[in-house]
Amino acid sequence: MGSQQPISRPMRNLLAGFYTSLFGSQMTTVALAFAVLASGHGAAGLGLVLAAGRLPTVAFVLVAGVLADRLPRRTVMLITDAARGASQAVLAVWLFTGDVPLVVLMLFAAVDGLGNAFFRPALVGLVPSLTDRSGLQRANALIGFGRSFSSLAGPALGGLLVAFTDPATVFAIDAATYAVSALFLFAVPRDVPTPRPHRPGMLTDLREGWTEFRSRRWVWSVVAQFGLVHLTTVPAYLVLGPQIAADSLGGAQSWGFILGCFGAGSVAGGLLMVRFTPRHPMVVATLGMLWFVPASIALALQAPLAVIMATGFLAGIGIGVFGTLWATVLQANVPTQVLSRVSAYDWFGSLITLPLGFTLVGVLAGQWGTAFPLLLGAATMALSCAAVLTVPEVRRLTVEPAPAPPAVA
């Protein structure tokens, strides 16, 4: 563990804006649910709205990666913040005036999901320009901390605001957080895309990104793993967890405690990565994800609530550690001119199986009971981690500068 360098002012501005808008977005997770239910659309309507928010992210993330490598990434992020802020402001006004039709709620969710598709690849690509190589892990740990803390505290505050005011107030606050984020982004120096002798077409850029992605075995191995994990492990936990909590653990409050432990563990994992720099980051990251195995088994066996909470906390630590180290090794080992495209392929490949997983888990649980999908998810996580660790590039990967080539006599 080396001495910590101060965070640069541009990086502090980026973090301040990111934290602010992310906290507002997490507050709206509760407000959106209650807005849909209060409008009389029920659980099925809420599912449609959530799907409408996820599909544009998956559909457009590859195009977003190309644009983030072509254009100034700060500009892409400013445009997405402006669009999402305006969308949330209009939705807040609409909610203040009365009920909103389901199709309109789906449209606003789609705008937010589209903004997410463009924001994330630009963020991943911008960070290396705001810190040197030695500061990448710390920067990503702080970004991960913001995500974890927001997911822990944002919904809680959003729930209180909905209880004492209404969903429209929360959406109005979220719109304001996007404006604050944009102000902080204006204080970040404008990045300059890597000069290219000629501007290829969009499909050429996509092919180049794909070539860079598949040429790195350590990248596509981990992405393939998470495609499997998002098909089995994650949907089983998120879909069956609330049902088990309602049937055996005391209801929604218990599920809230479990998710709170996940969030707290993720915060702890992110803070750990601010100080601890492993020599072989992907080995540590992959081993950290193994904590999801006992978490899934404890839920499958309907263990006492304290045991499920404890294993959830450990799984959260693993998630926090993995997220930080994965972003760091991408930024340290992928050329900046293709980084956003490679990140987009990573996100696309990891998430594309999630909607199918959410569908299949209910079928499996109905056929063989709730324990089967959870145990299948635990086995998938264990076997996929073992498989990834057999890849030599994963085991050898570092974030240290590559050695200089020997001088030619």
Short mmCIF file of C-alpha atoms in Angstrom, two decimals:
data_model
loop_
_atom_site.label_atom_id
_atom_site.label_comp_id
_atom_site.label_asym_id
_atom_site.label_seq_id
_atom_site.Cartn_x
_atom_site.Cartn_y
_atom_site.Cartn_z
CA MET A 1 0.00 0.00 0.00
CA GLY A 2 1.64 3.21 -1.17
CA SER A 3 1.11 6.82 -0.17
CA GLN A 4 -2.14 8.38 -1.36
CA GLN A 5 -1.86 11.26 -3.82
CA PRO A 6 -4.40 14.09 -3.50
CA ILE A 7 -7.40 13.83 -5.79
CA SER A 8 -7.19 16.39 -8.58
CA ARG A 9 -9.67 19.26 -8.65
CA PRO A 10 -11.24 18.07 -11.94
CA MET A 11 -11.75 14.62 -10.44
CA ARG A 12 -13.31 16.15 -7.31
CA ASN A 13 -15.72 18.11 -9.49
CA LEU A 14 -16.63 14.99 -11.45
CA LEU A 15 -17.26 13.05 -8.23
CA ALA A 16 -19.34 15.84 -6.70
CA GLY A 17 -21.62 16.02 -9.72
CA PHE A 18 -21.83 12.24 -10.05
CA TYR A 19 -22.68 11.75 -6.37
CA THR A 20 -25.40 14.41 -6.52
CA SER A 21 -27.22 13.13 -9.59
CA LEU A 22 -26.84 9.48 -8.58
CA PHE A 23 -28.35 10.13 -5.16
CA GLY A 24 -31.33 11.83 -6.79
CA SER A 25 -31.76 8.94 -9.21
CA GLN A 26 -31.75 6.39 -6.39
CA MET A 27 -34.41 8.42 -4.57
CA THR A 28 -36.71 8.06 -7.57
CA THR A 29 -36.64 4.25 -7.46
CA VAL A 30 -39.21 4.41 -4.66
CA ALA A 31 -41.04 7.42 -6.10
CA LEU A 32 -41.47 5.73 -9.47
CA ALA A 33 -43.00 2.62 -7.92
CA PHE A 34 -45.49 4.65 -5.92
CA ALA A 35 -46.29 6.91 -8.87
CA VAL A 36 -47.19 3.85 -10.95
CA LEU A 37 -49.20 2.22 -8.17
CA ALA A 38 -50.96 5.46 -7.23
CA SER A 39 -52.04 5.85 -10.84
CA GLY A 40 -53.84 2.51 -10.57
CA HIS A 41 -51.58 0.52 -12.90
CA GLY A 42 -50.63 -2.18 -10.38
CA ALA A 43 -47.61 -4.47 -10.24
CA ALA A 44 -47.92 -5.45 -13.90
CA GLY A 45 -47.77 -1.80 -14.88
CA LEU A 46 -44.71 -1.28 -12.72
CA GLY A 47 -43.01 -4.19 -14.49
CA LEU A 48 -43.71 -2.58 -17.86
CA VAL A 49 -42.29 0.75 -16.71
CA LEU A 50 -39.13 -0.89 -15.35
CA ALA A 51 -38.69 -2.84 -18.59
CA ALA A 52 -39.15 0.37 -20.59
CA GLY A 53 -36.30 1.90 -18.61
CA ARG A 54 -33.94 -1.05 -19.08
CA LEU A 55 -34.43 -1.83 -22.77
CA PRO A 56 -33.06 1.46 -24.21
CA THR A 57 -29.94 1.02 -22.09
CA VAL A 58 -29.20 -2.38 -23.61
CA ALA A 59 -30.28 -1.34 -27.11
CA PHE A 60 -28.19 1.82 -27.38
CA VAL A 61 -25.12 1.22 -25.22
CA LEU A 62 -22.96 0.06 -28.17
CA VAL A 63 -23.80 3.17 -30.19
CA ALA A 64 -23.16 5.22 -27.07
CA GLY A 65 -19.71 3.68 -26.73
CA VAL A 66 -18.83 4.70 -30.29
CA LEU A 67 -19.98 8.28 -29.74
CA ALA A 68 -18.11 8.52 -26.44
CA ASP A 69 -14.89 7.59 -28.27
CA ARG A 70 -15.60 10.08 -31.09
CA LEU A 71 -16.81 13.11 -29.14
CA PRO A 72 -15.57 14.90 -26.01
CA ARG A 73 -16.80 12.66 -23.23
CA ARG A 74 -17.59 15.57 -20.94
CA THR A 75 -19.90 16.92 -23.65
CA VAL A 76 -21.72 13.59 -23.93
CA MET A 77 -22.24 13.54 -20.16
CA LEU A 78 -23.48 17.14 -20.11
CA ILE A 79 -26.04 16.41 -22.82
CA THR A 80 -27.32 13.31 -21.03
CA ASP A 81 -27.59 15.18 -17.72
CA ALA A 82 -29.52 17.98 -19.43
CA ALA A 83 -31.88 15.55 -21.16
CA ARG A 84 -32.55 13.49 -18.05
CA GLY A 85 -32.98 16.57 -15.88
CA ALA A 86 -35.48 18.10 -18.30
CA SER A 87 -37.36 14.80 -18.55
CA GLN A 88 -37.64 14.45 -14.77
CA ALA A 89 -38.75 18.07 -14.42
CA VAL A 90 -41.56 17.60 -16.96
CA LEU A 91 -42.62 14.36 -15.24
CA ALA A 92 -42.68 16.14 -11.86
CA VAL A 93 -44.96 18.87 -13.23
CA TRP A 94 -47.24 16.26 -14.82
CA LEU A 95 -47.48 14.34 -11.54
CA PHE A 96 -48.24 17.54 -9.62
CA THR A 97 -51.23 18.14 -11.91
CA GLY A 98 -52.74 14.65 -11.67
CA ASP A 99 -52.44 11.01 -12.70
CA VAL A 100 -50.07 10.13 -15.54
CA PRO A 101 -51.02 7.51 -18.18
CA LEU A 102 -48.98 4.32 -18.09
CA VAL A 103 -47.58 4.83 -21.58
CA VAL A 104 -46.30 8.27 -20.55
CA LEU A 105 -44.57 6.84 -17.48
CA MET A 106 -42.97 4.25 -19.74
CA LEU A 107 -41.79 7.00 -22.08
CA PHE A 108 -40.14 8.97 -19.29
CA ALA A 109 -38.50 5.79 -17.97
CA ALA A 110 -37.18 5.11 -21.47
CA VAL A 111 -35.64 8.60 -21.67
CA ASP A 112 -33.87 7.99 -18.37
CA GLY A 113 -32.64 4.58 -19.53
CA LEU A 114 -31.39 6.07 -22.79
CA GLY A 115 -29.44 8.67 -20.84
CA ASN A 116 -27.87 5.93 -18.73
CA ALA A 117 -26.73 4.15 -21.90
CA PHE A 118 -24.77 7.21 -23.04
CA PHE A 119 -23.53 8.41 -19.64
CA ARG A 120 -21.76 5.29 -18.41
CA PRO A 121 -19.35 4.62 -21.33
CA ALA A 122 -18.45 8.31 -21.35
CA LEU A 123 -17.75 8.25 -17.61
CA VAL A 124 -15.52 5.17 -17.87
CA GLY A 125 -13.56 6.80 -20.69
CA LEU A 126 -13.25 10.21 -19.02
CA VAL A 127 -11.78 9.09 -15.68
CA PRO A 128 -8.27 8.21 -17.01
CA SER A 129 -7.91 11.76 -18.37
CA LEU A 130 -8.50 13.22 -14.89
CA THR A 131 -6.02 11.13 -12.90
CA ASP A 132 -2.71 9.41 -13.50
CA ARG A 133 -2.39 5.63 -13.71
CA SER A 134 -1.48 5.26 -10.04
CA GLY A 135 -4.68 7.05 -9.03
CA LEU A 136 -7.09 5.02 -11.17
CA GLN A 137 -8.03 2.49 -8.51
CA ARG A 138 -8.67 5.18 -5.91
CA ALA A 139 -10.81 7.16 -8.35
CA ASN A 140 -12.86 4.08 -9.22
CA ALA A 141 -13.18 3.16 -5.55
CA LEU A 142 -14.66 6.59 -4.87
CA ILE A 143 -17.05 6.21 -7.82
CA GLY A 144 -18.06 2.79 -6.50
CA PHE A 145 -18.51 4.22 -3.02
CA GLY A 146 -20.91 6.81 -4.44
CA ARG A 147 -22.93 4.12 -6.19
CA SER A 148 -23.06 1.96 -3.07
CA PHE A 149 -23.91 4.73 -0.64
CA SER A 150 -26.58 6.11 -2.96
CA SER A 151 -28.18 2.69 -3.36
CA LEU A 152 -28.23 2.38 0.43
CA ALA A 153 -29.43 5.86 1.46
CA GLY A 154 -31.20 7.17 -1.65
CA PRO A 155 -34.22 4.83 -1.57
CA ALA A 156 -34.60 5.36 2.18
CA LEU A 157 -34.77 9.14 1.81
CA GLY A 158 -36.98 8.80 -1.26
CA GLY A 159 -39.38 6.65 0.73
CA LEU A 160 -39.59 9.23 3.51
CA LEU A 161 -40.24 12.02 1.03
CA VAL A 162 -42.97 10.02 -0.70
CA ALA A 163 -44.56 9.26 2.68
CA PHE A 164 -44.58 12.90 3.82
CA THR A 165 -45.07 14.63 0.43
CA ASP A 166 -45.68 12.84 -2.88
CA PRO A 167 -43.73 11.22 -5.76
CA ALA A 168 -43.78 14.46 -7.76
CA THR A 169 -41.61 16.17 -5.15
CA VAL A 170 -38.96 13.47 -5.45
CA PHE A 171 -38.86 13.76 -9.24
CA ALA A 172 -38.52 17.55 -8.93
CA ILE A 173 -35.56 17.08 -6.58
CA ASP A 174 -34.02 14.59 -9.01
CA ALA A 175 -34.33 17.13 -11.83
CA ALA A 176 -32.48 19.64 -9.65
CA THR A 177 -29.69 17.14 -8.93
CA TYR A 178 -29.07 16.76 -12.67
CA ALA A 179 -28.72 20.53 -12.93
CA VAL A 180 -26.20 20.52 -10.08
CA SER A 181 -24.30 17.68 -11.75
CA ALA A 182 -24.12 19.66 -14.99
CA LEU A 183 -22.67 22.67 -13.14
CA PHE A 184 -19.91 20.50 -11.67
CA LEU A 185 -19.24 18.95 -15.09
CA PHE A 186 -18.80 22.43 -16.57
CA ALA A 187 -15.90 22.82 -14.11
CA VAL A 188 -14.20 19.68 -15.51
CA PRO A 189 -11.73 20.46 -18.32
CA ARG A 190 -13.04 19.58 -21.76
CA ASP A 191 -11.36 16.38 -22.95
CA VAL A 192 -10.10 16.11 -26.51
CA PRO A 193 -10.75 12.88 -28.46
CA THR A 194 -7.68 11.12 -29.82
CA PRO A 195 -6.96 12.56 -33.31
CA ARG A 196 -7.61 10.15 -36.19
CA PRO A 197 -6.35 10.60 -39.77
CA HIS A 198 -9.85 9.97 -41.12
CA ARG A 199 -13.31 9.55 -39.60
CA PRO A 200 -14.60 6.01 -40.24
CA GLY A 201 -18.29 5.15 -40.31
CA MET A 202 -20.30 4.04 -37.29
CA LEU A 203 -20.19 0.36 -38.30
CA THR A 204 -16.43 0.55 -38.74
CA ASP A 205 -16.10 1.98 -35.24
CA LEU A 206 -18.33 -0.78 -33.88
CA ARG A 207 -16.21 -3.43 -35.61
CA GLU A 208 -13.03 -1.85 -34.27
CA GLY A 209 -14.48 -1.87 -30.76
CA TRP A 210 -15.50 -5.51 -31.17
CA THR A 211 -12.01 -6.41 -32.38
CA GLU A 212 -10.45 -4.71 -29.35
CA PHE A 213 -12.96 -6.43 -27.06
CA ARG A 214 -12.51 -9.98 -28.36
CA SER A 215 -8.72 -9.64 -28.67
CA ARG A 216 -8.49 -9.43 -24.87
CA ARG A 217 -9.28 -12.82 -23.48
CA TRP A 218 -9.39 -11.51 -19.93
CA VAL A 219 -12.15 -9.06 -20.89
CA TRP A 220 -14.51 -11.39 -22.72
CA SER A 221 -13.97 -14.19 -20.19
CA VAL A 222 -15.25 -12.00 -17.35
CA VAL A 223 -18.08 -10.59 -19.48
CA ALA A 224 -19.17 -14.14 -20.41
CA GLN A 225 -19.13 -15.02 -16.73
CA PHE A 226 -21.41 -12.13 -15.88
CA GLY A 227 -23.73 -13.01 -18.73
CA LEU A 228 -24.25 -16.35 -16.96
CA VAL A 229 -24.48 -14.74 -13.52
CA HIS A 230 -27.13 -12.29 -14.75
CA LEU A 231 -29.04 -15.18 -16.30
CA THR A 232 -29.19 -17.23 -13.08
CA THR A 233 -27.63 -15.91 -9.87
CA VAL A 234 -28.78 -12.29 -9.76
CA PRO A 235 -32.39 -12.70 -10.95
CA ALA A 236 -32.93 -15.66 -8.61
CA TYR A 237 -31.87 -13.56 -5.63
CA LEU A 238 -33.76 -10.40 -6.60
CA VAL A 239 -37.00 -12.10 -7.68
CA LEU A 240 -37.26 -14.88 -5.08
CA GLY A 241 -35.80 -12.92 -2.17
CA PRO A 242 -38.90 -10.77 -1.63
CA GLN A 243 -41.15 -13.84 -1.91
CA ILE A 244 -39.15 -15.78 0.69
CA ALA A 245 -39.06 -12.71 2.94
CA ALA A 246 -42.84 -12.39 2.70
CA ASP A 247 -43.46 -16.10 3.33
CA SER A 248 -40.85 -16.93 5.97
CA LEU A 249 -38.90 -13.91 7.24
CA GLY A 250 -41.50 -11.41 8.36
CA GLY A 251 -42.30 -9.50 5.19
CA ALA A 252 -41.03 -6.46 3.33
CA GLN A 253 -39.19 -5.02 6.31
CA SER A 254 -36.92 -8.08 6.45
CA TRP A 255 -36.17 -7.80 2.73
CA GLY A 256 -35.29 -4.17 3.30
CA PHE A 257 -32.83 -5.21 6.01
CA ILE A 258 -31.23 -7.75 3.64
CA LEU A 259 -30.82 -5.20 0.85
CA GLY A 260 -29.51 -2.71 3.37
CA CYS A 261 -26.79 -5.19 4.36
CA PHE A 262 -25.88 -5.63 0.69
CA GLY A 263 -25.58 -1.88 0.33
CA ALA A 264 -23.54 -1.50 3.51
CA GLY A 265 -21.19 -4.27 2.39
CA SER A 266 -20.75 -2.63 -0.99
CA VAL A 267 -19.86 0.65 0.73
CA ALA A 268 -17.31 -1.20 2.88
CA GLY A 269 -15.82 -2.91 -0.19
CA GLY A 270 -15.45 0.41 -1.98
CA LEU A 271 -13.79 2.03 1.01
CA LEU A 272 -11.42 -0.94 1.33
CA MET A 273 -10.29 -0.41 -2.26
CA VAL A 274 -9.46 3.24 -1.54
CA ARG A 275 -6.58 1.98 0.64
CA PHE A 276 -5.75 -1.54 -0.59
CA THR A 277 -4.09 -2.08 -3.97
CA PRO A 278 -3.76 -5.80 -4.83
CA ARG A 279 -0.93 -6.89 -7.10
CA HIS A 280 -3.24 -9.15 -9.11
CA PRO A 281 -6.54 -7.26 -9.07
CA MET A 282 -8.70 -9.66 -11.08
CA VAL A 283 -7.79 -12.59 -8.85
CA VAL A 284 -8.95 -10.61 -5.82
CA ALA A 285 -12.03 -9.33 -7.66
CA THR A 286 -13.09 -12.82 -8.78
CA LEU A 287 -12.53 -14.35 -5.35
CA GLY A 288 -14.62 -11.53 -3.88
CA MET A 289 -17.59 -12.50 -6.04
CA LEU A 290 -17.55 -15.97 -4.47
CA TRP A 291 -19.19 -14.42 -1.39
CA PHE A 292 -22.41 -14.46 -3.42
CA VAL A 293 -22.41 -18.28 -3.12
CA PRO A 294 -23.15 -18.48 0.64
CA ALA A 295 -25.61 -15.58 0.26
CA SER A 296 -27.63 -17.54 -2.32
CA ILE A 297 -27.42 -20.77 -0.32
CA ALA A 298 -28.57 -19.07 2.89
CA LEU A 299 -31.60 -17.64 1.11
CA ALA A 300 -32.37 -20.97 -0.59
CA LEU A 301 -32.31 -22.80 2.75
CA GLN A 302 -34.37 -20.01 4.36
CA ALA A 303 -31.75 -19.60 7.08
CA PRO A 304 -32.41 -17.27 10.02
CA LEU A 305 -32.67 -13.62 9.03
CA ALA A 306 -29.41 -12.74 10.79
CA VAL A 307 -27.52 -15.33 8.71
CA ILE A 308 -29.03 -14.08 5.45
CA MET A 309 -28.17 -10.50 6.40
CA ALA A 310 -24.59 -11.44 7.31
CA THR A 311 -24.01 -13.33 4.05
CA GLY A 312 -25.60 -10.43 2.17
CA PHE A 313 -23.13 -8.04 3.78
CA LEU A 314 -20.20 -10.24 2.69
CA ALA A 315 -21.60 -10.49 -0.84
CA GLY A 316 -21.90 -6.71 -0.88
CA ILE A 317 -18.22 -6.38 0.01
CA GLY A 318 -17.39 -8.65 -2.92
CA ILE A 319 -19.51 -6.54 -5.28
CA GLY A 320 -17.85 -3.34 -4.10
CA VAL A 321 -14.37 -4.79 -4.53
CA PHE A 322 -15.12 -6.25 -7.95
CA GLY A 323 -16.68 -3.08 -9.34
CA THR A 324 -13.70 -0.96 -8.37
CA LEU A 325 -11.03 -3.35 -9.62
CA TRP A 326 -12.82 -4.17 -12.88
CA ALA A 327 -13.14 -0.51 -13.87
CA THR A 328 -9.51 0.06 -12.91
CA VAL A 329 -8.05 -2.78 -14.99
CA LEU A 330 -10.15 -1.75 -18.00
CA GLN A 331 -8.88 1.83 -17.82
CA ALA A 332 -5.28 0.75 -17.21
CA ASN A 333 -5.09 -1.89 -19.94
CA VAL A 334 -7.37 -0.71 -22.76
CA PRO A 335 -6.23 2.19 -25.01
CA THR A 336 -8.16 5.35 -24.24
CA GLN A 337 -9.25 5.85 -27.86
CA VAL A 338 -11.31 2.62 -27.74
CA LEU A 339 -12.05 2.48 -24.01
CA SER A 340 -15.67 3.64 -24.18
CA ARG A 341 -16.48 1.11 -26.92
CA VAL A 342 -14.89 -1.77 -25.01
CA SER A 343 -16.77 -0.66 -21.88
CA ALA A 344 -20.00 -0.59 -23.90
CA TYR A 345 -19.45 -4.16 -25.14
CA ASP A 346 -18.72 -5.15 -21.54
CA TRP A 347 -21.98 -3.63 -20.32
CA PHE A 348 -23.99 -5.01 -23.23
CA GLY A 349 -22.66 -8.56 -22.85
CA SER A 350 -23.11 -8.55 -19.10
CA LEU A 351 -26.68 -7.25 -19.07
CA ILE A 352 -28.30 -8.71 -22.17
CA THR A 353 -29.22 -11.94 -20.37
CA LEU A 354 -30.83 -10.21 -17.38
CA PRO A 355 -34.36 -9.76 -18.83
CA LEU A 356 -34.42 -13.44 -19.84
CA GLY A 357 -33.19 -14.39 -16.37
CA PHE A 358 -36.01 -12.46 -14.72
CA THR A 359 -38.46 -14.41 -16.88
CA LEU A 360 -36.93 -17.87 -16.40
CA VAL A 361 -36.55 -17.72 -12.63
CA GLY A 362 -40.30 -17.62 -12.10
CA VAL A 363 -40.77 -20.63 -14.38
CA LEU A 364 -38.07 -22.62 -12.58
CA ALA A 365 -39.43 -21.72 -9.14
CA GLY A 366 -42.94 -22.72 -10.17
CA GLN A 367 -41.70 -26.08 -11.46
CA TRP A 368 -39.16 -27.05 -8.77
CA GLY A 369 -39.62 -24.63 -5.86
CA THR A 370 -37.77 -21.49 -4.79
CA ALA A 371 -34.66 -23.30 -3.56
CA PHE A 372 -33.75 -24.72 -6.98
CA PRO A 373 -33.10 -21.44 -8.86
CA LEU A 374 -31.13 -20.05 -5.92
CA LEU A 375 -28.94 -23.14 -5.64
CA LEU A 376 -28.49 -23.12 -9.41
CA GLY A 377 -27.38 -19.50 -9.12
CA ALA A 378 -24.91 -20.38 -6.37
CA ALA A 379 -23.45 -23.20 -8.49
CA THR A 380 -23.22 -20.91 -11.52
CA MET A 381 -21.32 -18.31 -9.54
CA ALA A 382 -18.90 -20.85 -8.06
CA LEU A 383 -18.18 -22.64 -11.34
CA SER A 384 -17.90 -19.46 -13.40
CA CYS A 385 -15.43 -17.93 -10.92
CA ALA A 386 -13.35 -21.11 -11.06
CA ALA A 387 -13.45 -21.04 -14.87
CA VAL A 388 -12.36 -17.40 -15.05
CA LEU A 389 -9.43 -18.09 -12.74
CA THR A 390 -8.13 -20.73 -15.17
CA VAL A 391 -7.50 -17.97 -17.74
CA PRO A 392 -3.79 -17.05 -17.49
CA GLU A 393 -4.39 -13.44 -18.57
CA VAL A 394 -6.85 -12.96 -15.71
CA ARG A 395 -4.37 -14.27 -13.15
CA ARG A 396 -1.43 -12.23 -14.50
CA LEU A 397 -3.24 -8.93 -15.09
CA THR A 398 -1.92 -5.88 -13.23
CA VAL A 399 -2.42 -2.12 -13.32
CA GLU A 400 1.28 -1.38 -13.32
CA PRO A 401 2.79 0.42 -16.31
CA ALA A 402 3.98 -1.98 -18.97
CA PRO A 403 7.77 -2.40 -19.04
CA ALA A 404 9.59 -0.45 -21.72
CA PRO A 405 10.78 -2.54 -24.68
CA PRO A 406 14.51 -3.31 -24.74
CA ALA A 407 16.67 -0.83 -26.62
CA VAL A 408 17.70 -1.86 -30.11
CA ALA A 409 21.46 -1.81 -30.61
#
